[in-house]
Short mmCIF file of C-alpha atoms and ligand atoms in Angstrom, two decimals:
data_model
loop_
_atom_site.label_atom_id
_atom_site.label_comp_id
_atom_site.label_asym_id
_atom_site.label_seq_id
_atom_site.Cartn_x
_atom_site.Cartn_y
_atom_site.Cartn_z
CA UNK A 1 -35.70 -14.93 8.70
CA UNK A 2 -34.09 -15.74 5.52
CA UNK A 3 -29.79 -15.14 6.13
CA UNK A 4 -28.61 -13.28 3.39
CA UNK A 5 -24.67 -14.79 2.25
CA UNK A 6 -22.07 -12.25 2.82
CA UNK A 7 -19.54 -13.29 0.20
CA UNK A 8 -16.03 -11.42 1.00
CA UNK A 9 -15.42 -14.84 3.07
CA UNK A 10 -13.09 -17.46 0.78
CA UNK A 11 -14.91 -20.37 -0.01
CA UNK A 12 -13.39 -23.10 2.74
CA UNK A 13 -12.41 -20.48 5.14
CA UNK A 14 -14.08 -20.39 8.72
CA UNK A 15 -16.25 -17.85 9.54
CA UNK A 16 -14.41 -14.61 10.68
CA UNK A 17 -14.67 -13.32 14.04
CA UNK A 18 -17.33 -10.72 14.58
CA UNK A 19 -15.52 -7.59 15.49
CA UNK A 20 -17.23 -5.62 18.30
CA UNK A 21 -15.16 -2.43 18.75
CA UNK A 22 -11.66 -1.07 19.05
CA UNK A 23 -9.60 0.94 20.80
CA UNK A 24 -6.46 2.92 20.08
CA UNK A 25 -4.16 -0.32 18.87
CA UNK A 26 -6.81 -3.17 20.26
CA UNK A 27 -9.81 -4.86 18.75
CA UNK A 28 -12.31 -6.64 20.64
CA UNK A 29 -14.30 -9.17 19.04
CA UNK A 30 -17.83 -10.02 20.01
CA UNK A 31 -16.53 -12.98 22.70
CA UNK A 32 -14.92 -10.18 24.47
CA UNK A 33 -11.56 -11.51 23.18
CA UNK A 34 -8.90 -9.02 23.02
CA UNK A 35 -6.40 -8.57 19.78
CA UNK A 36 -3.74 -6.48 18.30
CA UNK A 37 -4.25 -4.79 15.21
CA UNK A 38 -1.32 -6.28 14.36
CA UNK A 39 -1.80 -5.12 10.27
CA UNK A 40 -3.85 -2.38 10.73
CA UNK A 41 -6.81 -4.24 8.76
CA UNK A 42 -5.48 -3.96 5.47
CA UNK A 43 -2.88 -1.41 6.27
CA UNK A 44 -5.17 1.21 6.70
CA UNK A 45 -5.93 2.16 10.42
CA UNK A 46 -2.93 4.04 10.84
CA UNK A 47 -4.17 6.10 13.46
CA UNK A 48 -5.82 3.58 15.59
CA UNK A 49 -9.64 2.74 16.73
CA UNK A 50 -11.93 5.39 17.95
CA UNK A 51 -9.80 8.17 17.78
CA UNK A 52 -12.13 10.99 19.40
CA UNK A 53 -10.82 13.47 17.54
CA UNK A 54 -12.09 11.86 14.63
CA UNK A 55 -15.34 10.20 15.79
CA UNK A 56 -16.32 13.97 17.04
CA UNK A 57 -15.30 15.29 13.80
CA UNK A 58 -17.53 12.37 11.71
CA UNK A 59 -20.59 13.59 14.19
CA UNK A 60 -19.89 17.60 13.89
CA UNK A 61 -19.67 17.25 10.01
CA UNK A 62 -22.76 14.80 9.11
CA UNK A 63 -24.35 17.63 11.18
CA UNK A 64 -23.47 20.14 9.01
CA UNK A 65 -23.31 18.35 5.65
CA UNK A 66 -22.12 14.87 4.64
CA UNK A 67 -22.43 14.97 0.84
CA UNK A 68 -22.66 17.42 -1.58
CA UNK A 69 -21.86 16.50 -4.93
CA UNK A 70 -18.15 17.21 -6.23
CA UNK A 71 -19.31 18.68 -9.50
CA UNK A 72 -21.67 21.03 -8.55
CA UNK A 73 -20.02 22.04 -4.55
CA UNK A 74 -16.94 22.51 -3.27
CA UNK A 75 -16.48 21.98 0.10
CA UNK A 76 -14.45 23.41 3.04
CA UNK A 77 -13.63 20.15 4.11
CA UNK A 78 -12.57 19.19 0.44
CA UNK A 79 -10.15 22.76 0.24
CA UNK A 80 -8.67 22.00 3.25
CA UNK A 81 -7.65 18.35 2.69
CA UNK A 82 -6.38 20.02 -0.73
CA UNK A 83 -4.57 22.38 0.78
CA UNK A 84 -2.83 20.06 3.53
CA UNK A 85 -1.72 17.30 1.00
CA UNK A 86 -0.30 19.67 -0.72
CA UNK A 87 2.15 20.77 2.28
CA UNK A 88 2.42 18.24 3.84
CA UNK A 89 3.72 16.11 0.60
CA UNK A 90 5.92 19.29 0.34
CA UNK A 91 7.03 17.93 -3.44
CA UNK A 92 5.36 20.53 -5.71
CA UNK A 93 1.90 18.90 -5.74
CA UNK A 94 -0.30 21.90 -6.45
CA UNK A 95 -3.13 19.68 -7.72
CA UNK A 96 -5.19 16.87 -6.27
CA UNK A 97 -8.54 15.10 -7.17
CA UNK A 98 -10.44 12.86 -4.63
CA UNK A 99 -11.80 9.42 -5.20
CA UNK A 100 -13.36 6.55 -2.77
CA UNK A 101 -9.97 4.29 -2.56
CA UNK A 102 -6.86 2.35 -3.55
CA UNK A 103 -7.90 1.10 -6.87
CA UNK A 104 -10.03 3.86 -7.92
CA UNK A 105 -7.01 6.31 -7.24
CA UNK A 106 -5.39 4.30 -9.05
CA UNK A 107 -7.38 4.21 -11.57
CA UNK A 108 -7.99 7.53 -12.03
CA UNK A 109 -3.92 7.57 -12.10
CA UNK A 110 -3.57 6.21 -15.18
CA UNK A 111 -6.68 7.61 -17.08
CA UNK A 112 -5.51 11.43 -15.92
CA UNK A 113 -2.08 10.14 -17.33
CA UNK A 114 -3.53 9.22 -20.80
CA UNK A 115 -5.86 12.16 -20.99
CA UNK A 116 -2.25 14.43 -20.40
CA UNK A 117 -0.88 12.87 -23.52
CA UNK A 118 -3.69 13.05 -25.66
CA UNK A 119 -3.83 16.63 -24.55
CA UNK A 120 -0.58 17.48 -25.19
CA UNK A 121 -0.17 16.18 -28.41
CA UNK A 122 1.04 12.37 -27.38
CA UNK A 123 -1.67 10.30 -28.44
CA UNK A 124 0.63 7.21 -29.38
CA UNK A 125 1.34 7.52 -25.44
CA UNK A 126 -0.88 4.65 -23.91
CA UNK A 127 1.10 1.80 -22.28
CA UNK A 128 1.85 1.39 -18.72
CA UNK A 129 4.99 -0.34 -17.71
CA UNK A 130 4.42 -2.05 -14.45
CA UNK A 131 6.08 -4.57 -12.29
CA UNK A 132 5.56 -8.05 -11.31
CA UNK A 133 4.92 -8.94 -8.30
CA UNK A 134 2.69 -5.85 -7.60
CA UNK A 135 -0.90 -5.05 -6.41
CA UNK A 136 -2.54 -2.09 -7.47
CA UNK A 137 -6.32 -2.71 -7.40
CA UNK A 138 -9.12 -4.58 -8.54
CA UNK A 139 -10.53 -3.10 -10.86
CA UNK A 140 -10.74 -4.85 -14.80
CA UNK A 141 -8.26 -1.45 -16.05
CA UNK A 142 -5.98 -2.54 -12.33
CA UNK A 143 -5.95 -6.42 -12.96
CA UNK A 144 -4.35 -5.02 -16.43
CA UNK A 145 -1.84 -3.37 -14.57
CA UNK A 146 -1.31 -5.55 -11.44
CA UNK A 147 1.35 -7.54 -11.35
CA UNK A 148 -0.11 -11.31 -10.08
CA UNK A 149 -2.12 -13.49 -12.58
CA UNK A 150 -3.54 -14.58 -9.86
CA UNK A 151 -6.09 -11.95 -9.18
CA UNK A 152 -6.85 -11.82 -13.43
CA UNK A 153 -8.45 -15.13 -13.32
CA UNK A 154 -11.53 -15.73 -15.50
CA UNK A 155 -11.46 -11.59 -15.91
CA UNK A 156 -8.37 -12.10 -17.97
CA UNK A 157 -10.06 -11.97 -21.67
CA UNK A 158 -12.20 -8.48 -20.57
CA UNK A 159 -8.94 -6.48 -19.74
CA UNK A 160 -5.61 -5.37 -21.18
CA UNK A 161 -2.76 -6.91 -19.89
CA UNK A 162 0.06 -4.05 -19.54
CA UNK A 163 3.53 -4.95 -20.15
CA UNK A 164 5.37 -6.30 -16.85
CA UNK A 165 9.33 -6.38 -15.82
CA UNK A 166 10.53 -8.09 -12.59
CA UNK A 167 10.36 -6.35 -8.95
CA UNK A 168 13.93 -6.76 -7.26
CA UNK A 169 13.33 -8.87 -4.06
CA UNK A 170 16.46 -7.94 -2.36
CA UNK A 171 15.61 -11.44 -0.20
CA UNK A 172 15.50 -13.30 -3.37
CA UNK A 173 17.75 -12.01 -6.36
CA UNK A 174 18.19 -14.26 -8.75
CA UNK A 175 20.86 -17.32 -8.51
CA UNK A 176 24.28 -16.32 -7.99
CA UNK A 177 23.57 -12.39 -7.77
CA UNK A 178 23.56 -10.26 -4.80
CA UNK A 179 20.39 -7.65 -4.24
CA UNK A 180 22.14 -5.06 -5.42
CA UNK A 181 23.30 -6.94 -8.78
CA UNK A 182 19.77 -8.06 -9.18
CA UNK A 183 18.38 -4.60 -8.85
CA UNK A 184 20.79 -3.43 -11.61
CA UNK A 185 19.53 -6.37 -13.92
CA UNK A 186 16.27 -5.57 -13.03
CA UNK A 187 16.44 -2.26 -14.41
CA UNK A 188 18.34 -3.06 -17.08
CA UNK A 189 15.48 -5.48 -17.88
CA UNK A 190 12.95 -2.21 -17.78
CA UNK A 191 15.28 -0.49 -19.88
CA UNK A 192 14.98 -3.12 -22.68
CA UNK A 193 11.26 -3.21 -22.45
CA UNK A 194 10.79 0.69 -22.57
CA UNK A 195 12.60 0.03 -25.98
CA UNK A 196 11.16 -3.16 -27.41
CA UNK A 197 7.66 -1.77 -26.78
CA UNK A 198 8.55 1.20 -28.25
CA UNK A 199 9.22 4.25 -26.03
CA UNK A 200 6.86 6.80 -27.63
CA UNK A 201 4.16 4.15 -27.33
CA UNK A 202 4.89 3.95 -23.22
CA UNK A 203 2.59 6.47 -21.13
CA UNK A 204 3.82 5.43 -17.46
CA UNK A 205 5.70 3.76 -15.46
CA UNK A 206 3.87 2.40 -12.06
CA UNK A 207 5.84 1.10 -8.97
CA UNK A 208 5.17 0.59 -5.43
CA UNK A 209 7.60 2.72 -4.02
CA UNK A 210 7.74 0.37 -1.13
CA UNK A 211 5.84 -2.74 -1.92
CA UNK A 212 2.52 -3.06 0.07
CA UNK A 213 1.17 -7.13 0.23
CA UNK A 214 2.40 -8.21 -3.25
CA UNK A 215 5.98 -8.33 -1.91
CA UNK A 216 5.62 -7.74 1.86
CA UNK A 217 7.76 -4.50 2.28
CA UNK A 218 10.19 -4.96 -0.49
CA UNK A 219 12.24 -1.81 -2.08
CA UNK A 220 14.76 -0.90 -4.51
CA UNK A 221 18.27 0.50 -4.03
CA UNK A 222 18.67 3.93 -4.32
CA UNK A 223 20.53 3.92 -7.37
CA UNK A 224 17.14 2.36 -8.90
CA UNK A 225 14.64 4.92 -7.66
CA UNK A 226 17.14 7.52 -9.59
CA UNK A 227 18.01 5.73 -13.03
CA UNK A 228 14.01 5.20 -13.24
CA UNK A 229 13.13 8.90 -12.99
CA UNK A 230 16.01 9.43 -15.04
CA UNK A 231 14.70 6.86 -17.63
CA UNK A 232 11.47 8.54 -17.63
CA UNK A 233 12.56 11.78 -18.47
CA UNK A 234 14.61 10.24 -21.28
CA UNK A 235 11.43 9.20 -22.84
CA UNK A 236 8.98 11.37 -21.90
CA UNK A 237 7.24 8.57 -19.42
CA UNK A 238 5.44 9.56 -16.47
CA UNK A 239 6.30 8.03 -13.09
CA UNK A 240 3.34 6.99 -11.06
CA UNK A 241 3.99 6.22 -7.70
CA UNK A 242 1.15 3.69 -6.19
CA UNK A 243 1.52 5.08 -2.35
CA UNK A 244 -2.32 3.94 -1.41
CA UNK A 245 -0.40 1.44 1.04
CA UNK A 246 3.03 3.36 2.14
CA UNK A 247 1.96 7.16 1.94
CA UNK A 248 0.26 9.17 4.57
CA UNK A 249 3.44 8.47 6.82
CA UNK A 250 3.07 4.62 7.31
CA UNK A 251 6.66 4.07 6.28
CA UNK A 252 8.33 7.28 8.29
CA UNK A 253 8.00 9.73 5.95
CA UNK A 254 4.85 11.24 4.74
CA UNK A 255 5.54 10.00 1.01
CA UNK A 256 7.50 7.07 0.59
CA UNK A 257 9.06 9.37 -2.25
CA UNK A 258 10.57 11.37 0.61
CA UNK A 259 12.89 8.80 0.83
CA UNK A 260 14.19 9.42 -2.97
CA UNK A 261 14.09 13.36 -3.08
CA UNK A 262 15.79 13.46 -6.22
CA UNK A 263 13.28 10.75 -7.76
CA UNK A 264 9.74 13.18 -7.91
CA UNK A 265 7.23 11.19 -9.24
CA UNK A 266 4.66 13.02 -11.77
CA UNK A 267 1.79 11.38 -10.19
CA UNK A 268 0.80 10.03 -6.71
CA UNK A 269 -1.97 7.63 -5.90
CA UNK A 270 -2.96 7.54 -1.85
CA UNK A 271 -5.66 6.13 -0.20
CA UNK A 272 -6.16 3.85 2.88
CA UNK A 273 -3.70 5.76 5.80
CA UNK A 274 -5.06 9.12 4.68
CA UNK A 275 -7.97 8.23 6.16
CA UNK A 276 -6.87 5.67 8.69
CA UNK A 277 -10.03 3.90 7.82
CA UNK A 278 -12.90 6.49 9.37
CA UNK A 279 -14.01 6.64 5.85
CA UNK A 280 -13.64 5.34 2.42
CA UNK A 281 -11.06 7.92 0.82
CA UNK A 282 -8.71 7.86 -2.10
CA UNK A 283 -6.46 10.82 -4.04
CA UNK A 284 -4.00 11.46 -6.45
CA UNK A 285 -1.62 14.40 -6.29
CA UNK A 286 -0.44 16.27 -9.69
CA UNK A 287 1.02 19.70 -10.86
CA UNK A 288 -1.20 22.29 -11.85
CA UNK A 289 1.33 22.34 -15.14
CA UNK A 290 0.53 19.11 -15.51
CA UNK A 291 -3.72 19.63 -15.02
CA UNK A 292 -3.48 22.67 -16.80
CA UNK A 293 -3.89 21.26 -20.41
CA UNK A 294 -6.67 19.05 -19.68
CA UNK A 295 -8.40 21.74 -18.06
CA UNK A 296 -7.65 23.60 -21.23
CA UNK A 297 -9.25 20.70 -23.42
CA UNK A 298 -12.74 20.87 -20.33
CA UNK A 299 -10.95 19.03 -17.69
CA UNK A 300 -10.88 15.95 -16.11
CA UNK A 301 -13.21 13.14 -17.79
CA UNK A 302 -13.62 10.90 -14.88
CA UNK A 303 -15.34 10.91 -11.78
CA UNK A 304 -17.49 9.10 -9.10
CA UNK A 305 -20.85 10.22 -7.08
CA UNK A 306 -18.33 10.05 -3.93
CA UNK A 307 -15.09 12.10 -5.09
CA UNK A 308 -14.41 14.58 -3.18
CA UNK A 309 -17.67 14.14 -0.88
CA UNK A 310 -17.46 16.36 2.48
CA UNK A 311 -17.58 13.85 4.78
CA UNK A 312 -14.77 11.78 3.43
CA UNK A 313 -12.37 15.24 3.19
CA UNK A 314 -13.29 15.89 6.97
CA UNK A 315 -12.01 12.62 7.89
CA UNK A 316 -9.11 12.49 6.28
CA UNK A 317 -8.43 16.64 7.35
CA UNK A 318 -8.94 15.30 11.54
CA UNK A 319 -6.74 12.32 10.89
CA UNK A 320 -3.95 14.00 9.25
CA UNK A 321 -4.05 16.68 12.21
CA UNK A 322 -3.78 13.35 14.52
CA UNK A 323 -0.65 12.45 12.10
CA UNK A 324 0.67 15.93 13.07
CA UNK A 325 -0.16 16.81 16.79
CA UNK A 326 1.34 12.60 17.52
CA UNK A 327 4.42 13.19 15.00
CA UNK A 328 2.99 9.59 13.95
CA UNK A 329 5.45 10.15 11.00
CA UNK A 330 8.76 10.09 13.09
CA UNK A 331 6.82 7.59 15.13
CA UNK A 332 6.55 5.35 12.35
CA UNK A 333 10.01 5.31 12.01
CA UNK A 334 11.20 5.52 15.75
CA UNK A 335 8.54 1.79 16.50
CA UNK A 336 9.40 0.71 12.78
CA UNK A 337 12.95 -0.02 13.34
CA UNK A 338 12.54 -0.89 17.15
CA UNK A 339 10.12 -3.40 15.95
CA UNK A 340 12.58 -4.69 12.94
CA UNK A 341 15.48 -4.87 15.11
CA UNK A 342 13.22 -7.47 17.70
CA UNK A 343 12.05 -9.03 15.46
CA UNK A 344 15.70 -9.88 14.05
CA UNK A 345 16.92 -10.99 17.37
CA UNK A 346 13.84 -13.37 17.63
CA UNK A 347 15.54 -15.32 13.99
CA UNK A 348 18.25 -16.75 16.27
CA UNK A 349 15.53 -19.39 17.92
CA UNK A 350 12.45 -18.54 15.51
CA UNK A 351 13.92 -20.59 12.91
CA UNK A 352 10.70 -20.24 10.50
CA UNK A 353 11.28 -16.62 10.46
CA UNK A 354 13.65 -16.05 7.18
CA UNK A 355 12.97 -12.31 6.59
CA UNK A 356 11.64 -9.40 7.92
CA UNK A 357 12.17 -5.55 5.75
CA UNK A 358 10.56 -2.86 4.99
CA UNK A 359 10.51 0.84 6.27
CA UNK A 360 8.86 2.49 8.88
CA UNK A 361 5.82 0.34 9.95
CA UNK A 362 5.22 -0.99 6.83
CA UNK A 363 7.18 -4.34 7.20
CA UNK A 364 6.77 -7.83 5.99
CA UNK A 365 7.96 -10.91 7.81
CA UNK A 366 8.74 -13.85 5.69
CA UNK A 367 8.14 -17.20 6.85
CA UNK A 368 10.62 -20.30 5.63
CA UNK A 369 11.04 -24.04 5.77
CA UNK A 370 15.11 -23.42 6.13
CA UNK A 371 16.76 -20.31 7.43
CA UNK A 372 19.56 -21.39 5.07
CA UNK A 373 18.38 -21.88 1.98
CA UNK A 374 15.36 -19.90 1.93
CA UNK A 375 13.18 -22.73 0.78
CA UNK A 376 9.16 -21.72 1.37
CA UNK A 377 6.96 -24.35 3.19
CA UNK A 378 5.57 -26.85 0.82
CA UNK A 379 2.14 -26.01 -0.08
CA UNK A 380 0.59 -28.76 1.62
CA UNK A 381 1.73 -27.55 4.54
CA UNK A 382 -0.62 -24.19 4.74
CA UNK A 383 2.20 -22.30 6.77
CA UNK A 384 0.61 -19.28 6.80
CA UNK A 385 -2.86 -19.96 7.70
CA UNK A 386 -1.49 -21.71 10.31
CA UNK A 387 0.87 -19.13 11.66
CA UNK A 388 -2.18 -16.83 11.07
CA UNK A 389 -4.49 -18.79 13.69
CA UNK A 390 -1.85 -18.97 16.10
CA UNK A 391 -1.42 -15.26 16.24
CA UNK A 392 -4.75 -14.76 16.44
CA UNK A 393 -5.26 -17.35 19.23
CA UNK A 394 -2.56 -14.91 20.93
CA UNK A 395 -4.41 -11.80 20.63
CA UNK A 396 -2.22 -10.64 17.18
CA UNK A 397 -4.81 -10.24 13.94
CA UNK A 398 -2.39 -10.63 11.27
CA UNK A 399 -2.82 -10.00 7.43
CA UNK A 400 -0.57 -12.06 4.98
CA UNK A 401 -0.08 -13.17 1.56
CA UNK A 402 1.19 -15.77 -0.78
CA UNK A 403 1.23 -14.98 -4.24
CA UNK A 404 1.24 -17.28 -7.65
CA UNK A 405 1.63 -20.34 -5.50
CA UNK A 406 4.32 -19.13 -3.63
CA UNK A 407 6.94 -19.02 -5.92
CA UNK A 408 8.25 -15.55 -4.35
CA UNK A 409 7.93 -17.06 -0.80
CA UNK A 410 5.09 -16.45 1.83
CA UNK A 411 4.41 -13.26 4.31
CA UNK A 412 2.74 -12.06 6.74
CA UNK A 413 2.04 -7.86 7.52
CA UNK A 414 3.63 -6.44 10.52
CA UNK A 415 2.22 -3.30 10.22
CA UNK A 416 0.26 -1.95 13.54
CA UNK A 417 -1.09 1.21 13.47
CA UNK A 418 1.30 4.42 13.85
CA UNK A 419 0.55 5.06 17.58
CA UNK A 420 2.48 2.30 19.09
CA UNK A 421 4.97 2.65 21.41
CA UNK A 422 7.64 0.93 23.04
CA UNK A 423 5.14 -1.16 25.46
CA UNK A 424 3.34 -2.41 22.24
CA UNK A 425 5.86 -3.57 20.18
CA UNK A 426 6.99 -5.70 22.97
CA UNK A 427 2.97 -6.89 23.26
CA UNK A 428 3.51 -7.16 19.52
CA UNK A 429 7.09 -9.36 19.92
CA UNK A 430 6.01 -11.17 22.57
CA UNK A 431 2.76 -12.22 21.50
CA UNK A 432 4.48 -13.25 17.98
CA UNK A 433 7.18 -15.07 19.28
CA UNK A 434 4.48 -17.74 21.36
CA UNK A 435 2.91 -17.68 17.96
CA UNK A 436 5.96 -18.82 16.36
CA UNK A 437 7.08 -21.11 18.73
CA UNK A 438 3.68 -22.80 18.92
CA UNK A 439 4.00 -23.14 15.32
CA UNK A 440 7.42 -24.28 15.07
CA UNK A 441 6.09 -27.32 17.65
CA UNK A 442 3.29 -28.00 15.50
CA UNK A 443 5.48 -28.92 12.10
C1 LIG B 501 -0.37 -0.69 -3.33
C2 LIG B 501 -1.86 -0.81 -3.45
N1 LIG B 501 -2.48 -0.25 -4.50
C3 LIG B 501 -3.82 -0.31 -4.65
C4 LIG B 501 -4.62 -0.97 -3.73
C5 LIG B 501 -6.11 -1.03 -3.90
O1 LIG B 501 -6.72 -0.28 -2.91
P1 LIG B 501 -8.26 -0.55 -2.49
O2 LIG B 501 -8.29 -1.91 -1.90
O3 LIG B 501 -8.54 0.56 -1.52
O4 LIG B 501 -9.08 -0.44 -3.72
C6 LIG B 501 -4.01 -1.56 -2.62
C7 LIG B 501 -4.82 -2.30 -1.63
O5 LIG B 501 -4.33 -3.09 -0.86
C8 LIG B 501 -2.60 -1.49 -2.47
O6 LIG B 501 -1.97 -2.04 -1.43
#
């Protein structure tokens, strides 16, 4: 029979294990071999594997109906999902459309964004201010606003590049300045681009609240998160918070604007953890202020055969009430900082381990040559592919990232799904910490 190629696998890269099943926080491959979800995928199975509230949910609605096209049905599955984002992001969100994912929420984002301005009056409104590093899809309109040249590759002459300022990295600042002195010149570097690109010319400003892979669980200060939406209402800039990686409670809080009350963003993208993976679901959340004069002008102009489709909505409605009836939220938080706090003990004898931050359960743990100086494994060395295989070799699937060569230094994703407890981040500790010290030997 002729073998078809499956092309998500890198050139180079061994075949991937076939997965067989799962299990609350385990995998199972098809050897019978037993893993963590140490990353939750891609940071998306935040309720675990074969959740049977879900799975009976997936069965009971197919039964009923699985699609009915968002422009011509509404759905009960589609009101309710509505209806619970809204409460449960308890920031004033009256207003939400549905999409398939990440980068189409994002996506749609930014285009609802411009179609506000030219609504109300602000058609010279059109740039979006993001930051680099940051992910925030793949598609051509997301490589534009992504910050990693990386991922624009031969793509780069079919998009718009958007105007980019620098991401603090409180582990990195630049030379001679603390994090918080660095976060204050980063701004101040935002500042100066809002005005040399001309501030009735700037539609949005997009940040990862708290950074998903493009800076493995990085965040601002606090003073940050306030002079931005402060900035923003200067100027008449919408604030877009990307949350497809840290909302739905993956960092302890449903939003990870919860953690800046006073810093409301106008527009939230989410996707991934508000469906935990059972389906392919993305949102954004607005004001009905804000929808209400594109409505006026015939509404949205955007949309996907998929948005808003029952089946997705019913998902994402039985995995949000598994967020609730498990307080996976306060979990999140609880298993987040027991996990940090190991994994910071571990740094005394792990001595490749330079950094691990982040909130909740979405941390990053930062891999070095020299505890002391921060220097990143030379390239040659392939650190974190290594690292990678011995984790998996100890049961731990592991997601990580090094970006633009390295230059910003090299991570890996601790971020299991929001179920764990206390038994599984020591499974999670231990099995790392024979993963790092088989590494460490093997340098
Ligand atoms: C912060 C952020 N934005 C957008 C995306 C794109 O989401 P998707 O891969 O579902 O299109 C991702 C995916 O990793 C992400 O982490």
């Amino acid at each position: 029979m002729h073998r078809m190629q499956h092309f998500i696998t890198p050139s180079g890269s061994s075949p991937f294990p076939q997965i067989a099943r799962g299990e609350g926080y385990y995998l199972w491959d098809k050897q019978g071999n037993r893993y963590i979800d140490g990353s939750s995928g891609a940071v998306a199975s935040n309720i675990g594997h074969a959740n049977s509230h879900v799975t009976e949910t997936i069965k009971a609605q197919a039964d009923q109906i699985a699609f009915a096209y968002g422009r011509v049905w509404e759905s009960e599955a589609n009101i309710r999902l509505a209806n619970r984002l809204g409460a449960m992001s308890d920031m004033g969100y009256d207003a939400c459309f549905f999409v398939s994912g990440g980068s189409e929420a994002m996506e749609a984002a930014v285009k609802f964004a411009r179609q506000h301005a030219v609504a109300t009056g602000e058609d010279s409104r059109w740039k979006v201010i993001s930051r680099a590093p940051s992910y925030h899809g793949s598609t051509l309109a997301m490589l534009g606003v992504t910050g990693d040249p990386e991922f624009s590759g031969p793509f780069a002459p079919m998009f718009k590049m958007m105007p980019k300022v620098r991401t603090p990295l409180p582990y990195r600042p630049l030379s001679g300045l603390t994090p918080e002195e660095d976060a204050r010149k980063a701004f101040e570097e935002l500042e100066v681009t809002v005005h040399q690109e001309g501030p009735s010319s700037v539609l949005a400003i997009v940040i990862e609240p708290v950074g998903g892979t493009a800076t493995g669980g990085a965040y601002a200060p606090d003073f940050y998160h306030t002079r931005l939406r402060q900035l923003c209402d200067e100027h008449g800039i919408l604030l877009i918070y990307d949350e497809v990686m840290s909302g739905a409670g993956r960092t302890g809080k449903f939003l990870a604007a919860h953690h800046w009350p006073d810093c409301r963003p106008d527009i939230v993208a989410l996707a991934k953890g508000l469906s935990g993976g059972y389906a392919p679901l993305g949102a954004i959340l607005v004001s009905s202020e804000m929808l209400q004069p594109i409505r006026d002008q015939g509404g949205f102009a955007h949309g996907h055969t998929y948005a808003a489709n029952p089946q997705s909505c019913a998902v994402a409605n039985a995995v949000l009430e598994e967020v609730e009836r498990l307080d996976l939220v306060q979990n999140a938080h609880v298993q987040g900082e027991r996990l940090k706090q190991a994994v910071k003990a571990l740094m005394q004898e792990r001595r490749s381990v330079g950094d691990i931050r982040g909130k909740g359960l979405l941390l990053g743990l930062e891999i070095v040559a020299d505890q002391d100086t921060k220097a990143s494994f030379p390239n040659e060395v392939n650190a974190l592919a290594k690292l990678k295989a011995h984790c998996a070799s100890n049961g731990l699937m592991m997601l990580s990232r090094r970006l633009s060569g390295g230059v910003y230094g090299e991570w890996m994703m601790l971020c299991p799904p929001l179920i764990i407890d206390e038994n599984a981040v020591g499974e999670i500790v231990d099995r790392l910490d024979q993963s790092l010290a088989a590494f460490e030997s093997q340098l």
